[in-house]
Amino acid sequence: MAIGWEKDMLDLVGDEGLLLDAGSRTRLSKDYYWYSPVLEPKLREKLADGVALPSTEEELVKVLSFAYRRSIPVTVRGAGTGNYGQAVPLQGGLVIDLSRMDRILELGGGTARVQCGVKLGTLERRAREAGWELRIYPSTFMKATVGGFVCGGSGGIGSVTWGNLWDGNVLEAVVYTMEAEPRRLVVRERELYDYIHNYGTTGIVTELVIPLAPRTEWMQSVVQFPELAGAVQFGETLAADGSIAKRLVSPMEWPIPAYFTPIVSRFQPGEAAVLLETADGTSEAIRRLAEDFGGRIGHATEAAEYRKSIGLSDFTWNHTTLWALKSDPGITYLQAGFSPADYLEQIRMIKAAFGSEVLLHFEWIRSGGVLTPSSLPLVHYRSEERLYEIIAFFEQHGVRIYDPHTWVLADGGRGEAGSMSRRKRLNDPRGLLNPGKLTAAPAEGEGGAAHGHG
């Protein structure tokens, strides 16, 4: 039987609007933090006291106002496909599941206005039917929501052309504050930086306007190389070639493709591979470019078969890590930014130091307009101490690490340092939104200390 604030909230929202059973609270208090052997033991027991399921902004406002007056911590979730514990309630309280807010409000003319709970896979299908498509999306796009991606992600398939979320890939957001009478804010331009990749710490995003690209017919290819260096250099040249439309340029060393059980026959054992998604009709240009770097096309899926069966993009970005984990639970990963100028030397030093302990996987992207070898290295995990020795080595050699083994959000996002913390104080004066996730001086009444490796 519900007691305390839970009973009062049930009276407010009804049985359909609040889940209190142990199974629902356990399931909806988790995300994919288990990718990290550091996070998994620290977060597995964290549990919400209840899960609210608003289906309209009006219902959400009632929940937020109630939680504010009772000082109940609030953690927002979409589909829970994040990897760092973004959606895990560190201090109990309420999880607010926004998956019922899933209406596509407008679509066409190069933009989509959607509620936060719309699944990216659904939006991609609807957009392509109308002659458009998503510019960027994560490898989890069939499950992930637009709001979850914007507030918990950064980039993905399409980022080789269109950049990350901060690179003009969010045009407008509707945000609610955490106050006795929550304010409805309409946010544009640089102010969006306080809400992109914010883990729901600075406000609750309920509606988004995102730009779309004209629909393109895509083909997928595997290009094989004897060595990783040739694969990555080919990837850079292809990524920079404006005459070849592309969504994906993903180089990786062997044996990473050996983990891709459903498509392993598409790869040549012992060779590095580049997984590509390029416009229909680009095979001959890719073949010529691959030969320049000692490579060849080993497999191609023509545009007519696109999305009809499991595709290469399902094995890139952090799905690369997922397939590796399925084969070897002792694997984990890092998120790294290599130098556009010095990446070959950085690769050489890392491989010399760690050999097969660290396996390199890259995604060529544009970040702030700069073509960048972003990386999701796989690591054979030994201990937390060893993991941070590897991180230190990367950083000592100029490779920036975006640590996926902490739930702490570095202050400032991609905007001005401290901007996100200042926004949190304005929008969340009691520090109730996802407490413990944002590195900042506590707002009024916030008791949660920052955890993890900040």
Coordinates of C-alpha atoms in Angstrom, one line a residue, residues 44-290:
R44 CA 22.9 -1.4 -9.7
E45 CA 21.0 -0.9 -6.4
K46 CA 19.8 2.7 -7.1
L47 CA 16.1 2.7 -7.3
A48 CA 13.3 5.3 -7.7
D49 CA 10.4 5.4 -5.1
G50 CA 7.9 5.8 -7.9
V51 CA 7.7 6.4 -11.7
A52 CA 5.4 9.1 -13.1
L53 CA 4.1 8.8 -16.7
P54 CA 2.7 12.1 -17.9
S55 CA 1.3 12.1 -21.4
T56 CA 0.8 15.9 -21.7
E57 CA 2.6 19.0 -20.6
E58 CA -0.3 19.8 -18.2
E59 CA 0.2 16.5 -16.4
L60 CA 3.9 17.0 -16.3
V61 CA 3.5 20.4 -14.6
K62 CA 1.3 18.9 -12.0
V63 CA 3.9 16.3 -11.2
L64 CA 6.8 18.8 -11.1
S65 CA 4.9 21.2 -8.9
F66 CA 4.0 18.4 -6.5
A67 CA 7.6 17.2 -6.4
Y68 CA 8.9 20.7 -5.8
R69 CA 6.6 21.4 -2.8
R70 CA 7.6 18.0 -1.2
S71 CA 11.3 18.4 -2.2
I72 CA 11.3 15.1 -4.0
P73 CA 14.3 14.4 -6.4
V74 CA 13.3 14.0 -10.0
T75 CA 15.1 12.1 -12.7
V76 CA 13.8 12.2 -16.3
R77 CA 14.2 9.3 -18.8
G78 CA 13.4 8.6 -22.4
A79 CA 14.1 5.1 -23.6
G80 CA 17.0 4.6 -21.1
T81 CA 19.6 3.8 -23.8
G82 CA 22.3 6.1 -22.3
N83 CA 25.5 4.6 -21.1
Y84 CA 26.6 6.6 -18.1
G85 CA 23.8 6.3 -15.6
Q86 CA 22.2 9.5 -16.9
A87 CA 18.7 8.2 -16.1
V88 CA 19.6 6.4 -12.8
P89 CA 18.1 8.1 -9.7
L90 CA 21.0 8.5 -7.4
Q91 CA 18.8 9.7 -4.5
G92 CA 15.6 7.9 -5.1
G93 CA 12.5 10.0 -5.5
L94 CA 10.6 10.1 -8.8
V95 CA 11.6 8.9 -12.2
I96 CA 9.6 10.7 -14.8
D97 CA 9.2 8.6 -17.9
L98 CA 8.3 10.9 -20.9
S99 CA 7.8 8.1 -23.4
R100 CA 4.0 8.8 -23.6
M101 CA 4.7 12.3 -25.0
D102 CA 5.3 10.9 -28.4
R103 CA 3.5 13.1 -31.0
I104 CA 5.1 14.3 -34.2
L105 CA 3.6 17.8 -34.3
E106 CA 5.0 19.1 -37.6
L107 CA 7.1 17.6 -40.3
G108 CA 8.2 19.2 -43.6
G109 CA 10.1 22.1 -45.1
G110 CA 13.4 20.8 -43.7
T111 CA 12.4 20.6 -40.0
A112 CA 10.5 18.5 -37.6
R113 CA 8.7 19.7 -34.4
V114 CA 8.2 16.7 -32.1
Q115 CA 7.4 15.9 -28.5
C116 CA 10.4 14.5 -26.6
G117 CA 9.2 10.9 -26.4
V118 CA 9.1 10.4 -30.2
K119 CA 11.4 7.5 -31.2
L120 CA 14.1 8.4 -33.6
G121 CA 13.4 5.3 -35.7
T122 CA 9.8 6.3 -36.1
L123 CA 10.7 9.9 -37.0
E124 CA 13.3 8.7 -39.6
R125 CA 10.6 6.5 -41.2
R126 CA 8.0 9.3 -41.3
A127 CA 10.6 11.8 -42.5
R128 CA 11.7 9.6 -45.4
E129 CA 8.1 9.0 -46.4
A130 CA 7.8 12.8 -46.8
G131 CA 11.1 13.2 -48.7
W132 CA 13.4 14.0 -45.8
E133 CA 15.6 12.2 -43.3
L134 CA 17.3 12.7 -39.9
R135 CA 20.6 14.5 -40.2
I136 CA 22.2 12.7 -37.2
Y137 CA 21.1 9.8 -34.9
P138 CA 22.6 7.3 -32.5
S139 CA 23.1 3.6 -33.2
T140 CA 20.3 3.0 -30.8
F141 CA 17.9 5.0 -32.9
M142 CA 15.2 2.4 -33.2
K143 CA 14.6 2.6 -29.4
A144 CA 16.1 6.0 -28.5
T145 CA 13.8 9.1 -28.2
V146 CA 14.5 12.5 -29.6
G147 CA 14.5 14.0 -26.1
G148 CA 16.8 11.4 -24.7
F149 CA 19.3 11.8 -27.6
V150 CA 19.4 15.6 -27.3
C151 CA 19.7 15.6 -23.5
G152 CA 21.9 12.5 -23.1
G153 CA 23.8 12.0 -26.4
S154 CA 26.2 14.0 -28.6
G155 CA 26.5 12.7 -32.1
G156 CA 26.1 9.6 -34.3
I157 CA 25.4 8.4 -37.8
G158 CA 25.4 11.4 -40.0
S159 CA 27.9 13.4 -37.8
V160 CA 30.6 12.9 -40.5
T161 CA 28.6 15.4 -42.6
W162 CA 26.4 17.3 -40.1
G163 CA 28.4 17.4 -36.9
N164 CA 27.3 16.9 -33.4
L165 CA 24.2 18.1 -31.6
W166 CA 25.8 21.5 -30.9
D167 CA 26.5 22.1 -34.6
G168 CA 23.1 23.4 -35.5
N169 CA 21.3 20.1 -35.1
V170 CA 18.9 21.4 -32.6
L171 CA 16.9 24.6 -33.5
E172 CA 14.5 25.0 -30.6
A173 CA 13.4 23.4 -27.3
V174 CA 10.5 23.8 -24.9
V175 CA 11.8 23.4 -21.4
Y176 CA 10.0 23.3 -18.0
T177 CA 11.7 24.6 -14.8
M178 CA 11.6 22.8 -11.5
E179 CA 9.7 25.3 -9.3
A180 CA 6.4 25.6 -7.4
E181 CA 4.9 27.0 -10.6
P182 CA 7.1 25.5 -13.4
R183 CA 7.8 28.0 -16.1
R184 CA 7.5 27.1 -19.8
L185 CA 10.6 28.3 -21.6
V186 CA 11.1 28.4 -25.4
V187 CA 14.9 28.2 -26.0
R188 CA 16.8 28.9 -29.2
E189 CA 20.4 29.4 -30.5
R190 CA 23.2 29.6 -27.9
E191 CA 20.8 29.2 -24.9
L192 CA 20.2 25.6 -26.2
Y193 CA 23.7 24.7 -25.0
D194 CA 22.5 24.7 -21.4
Y195 CA 20.1 21.9 -22.3
I196 CA 21.9 19.8 -24.9
H197 CA 23.6 16.8 -23.1
N198 CA 22.4 18.1 -19.7
Y199 CA 21.0 14.8 -18.3
G200 CA 17.9 16.7 -17.4
T201 CA 19.8 18.6 -14.7
T202 CA 18.9 22.2 -15.9
G203 CA 15.3 21.7 -17.0
I204 CA 12.9 19.2 -18.5
V205 CA 12.8 19.3 -22.3
T206 CA 9.3 18.4 -23.6
E207 CA 9.4 19.5 -27.3
L208 CA 12.1 20.0 -29.9
V209 CA 12.5 21.4 -33.4
I210 CA 15.3 19.7 -35.3
P211 CA 16.6 20.2 -38.9
L212 CA 16.2 17.5 -41.5
A213 CA 18.1 16.7 -44.6
P214 CA 16.7 15.9 -48.0
R215 CA 16.1 12.1 -48.4
T216 CA 19.1 10.3 -49.9
E217 CA 19.2 6.7 -51.1
W218 CA 22.0 5.1 -49.2
M219 CA 24.2 2.1 -49.9
Q220 CA 26.6 0.4 -47.4
S221 CA 30.1 -1.0 -47.9
V222 CA 32.9 -2.7 -46.1
V223 CA 36.3 -1.7 -47.3
Q224 CA 39.2 -3.9 -46.1
F225 CA 42.8 -2.9 -45.5
P226 CA 45.9 -4.8 -44.4
E227 CA 46.6 -2.3 -41.6
L228 CA 44.6 0.1 -39.5
A229 CA 46.7 3.1 -40.6
G230 CA 45.6 2.7 -44.2
A231 CA 42.0 2.3 -43.1
V232 CA 42.0 5.5 -41.0
Q233 CA 43.7 7.5 -43.7
F234 CA 41.3 6.3 -46.3
G235 CA 38.5 7.3 -43.9
E236 CA 39.9 10.8 -43.5
T237 CA 40.2 11.3 -47.2
L238 CA 36.7 10.0 -47.9
A239 CA 35.2 12.1 -45.0
A240 CA 36.8 15.2 -46.5
D241 CA 35.6 14.5 -50.0
G242 CA 32.5 16.8 -50.6
S243 CA 31.7 15.0 -53.9
I244 CA 30.6 11.8 -52.1
A245 CA 27.6 12.1 -49.8
K246 CA 28.0 10.1 -46.7
R247 CA 26.5 9.2 -43.3
L248 CA 29.1 6.9 -41.9
V249 CA 32.8 6.4 -42.0
S250 CA 33.8 3.9 -39.3
P251 CA 37.4 2.4 -39.4
M252 CA 38.3 -0.3 -37.0
E253 CA 41.1 -2.8 -36.5
W254 CA 40.9 -6.5 -36.4
P255 CA 39.7 -8.4 -34.4
I256 CA 36.8 -6.0 -33.7
P257 CA 34.8 -7.2 -36.8
A258 CA 35.1 -10.7 -35.5
Y259 CA 32.6 -9.7 -32.7
F260 CA 29.9 -8.9 -35.3
T261 CA 28.4 -12.4 -35.3
P262 CA 25.4 -11.8 -37.6
I263 CA 27.6 -10.3 -40.4
V264 CA 31.0 -11.7 -39.7
S265 CA 31.1 -13.3 -43.1
R266 CA 31.3 -9.9 -44.7
F267 CA 34.8 -9.3 -43.3
Q268 CA 38.2 -10.7 -44.2
P269 CA 39.8 -12.2 -41.1
G270 CA 42.9 -10.4 -39.9
E271 CA 42.3 -7.2 -41.8
A272 CA 41.2 -3.7 -40.7
A273 CA 37.8 -2.6 -42.0
V274 CA 36.0 0.6 -42.7
L275 CA 32.2 0.5 -42.5
L276 CA 30.6 3.0 -44.8
E277 CA 27.2 4.5 -45.6
T278 CA 27.4 6.5 -48.8
A279 CA 25.0 7.7 -51.5
D280 CA 23.8 5.2 -54.0
G281 CA 26.1 5.1 -57.1
T282 CA 29.3 5.9 -55.2
S283 CA 30.8 2.4 -55.4
E284 CA 33.3 3.2 -58.2
A285 CA 34.6 6.3 -56.5
I286 CA 35.0 4.4 -53.2
R287 CA 36.8 1.6 -55.1
R288 CA 39.3 4.0 -56.6
L289 CA 39.9 5.8 -53.4
A290 CA 40.4 2.5 -51.4

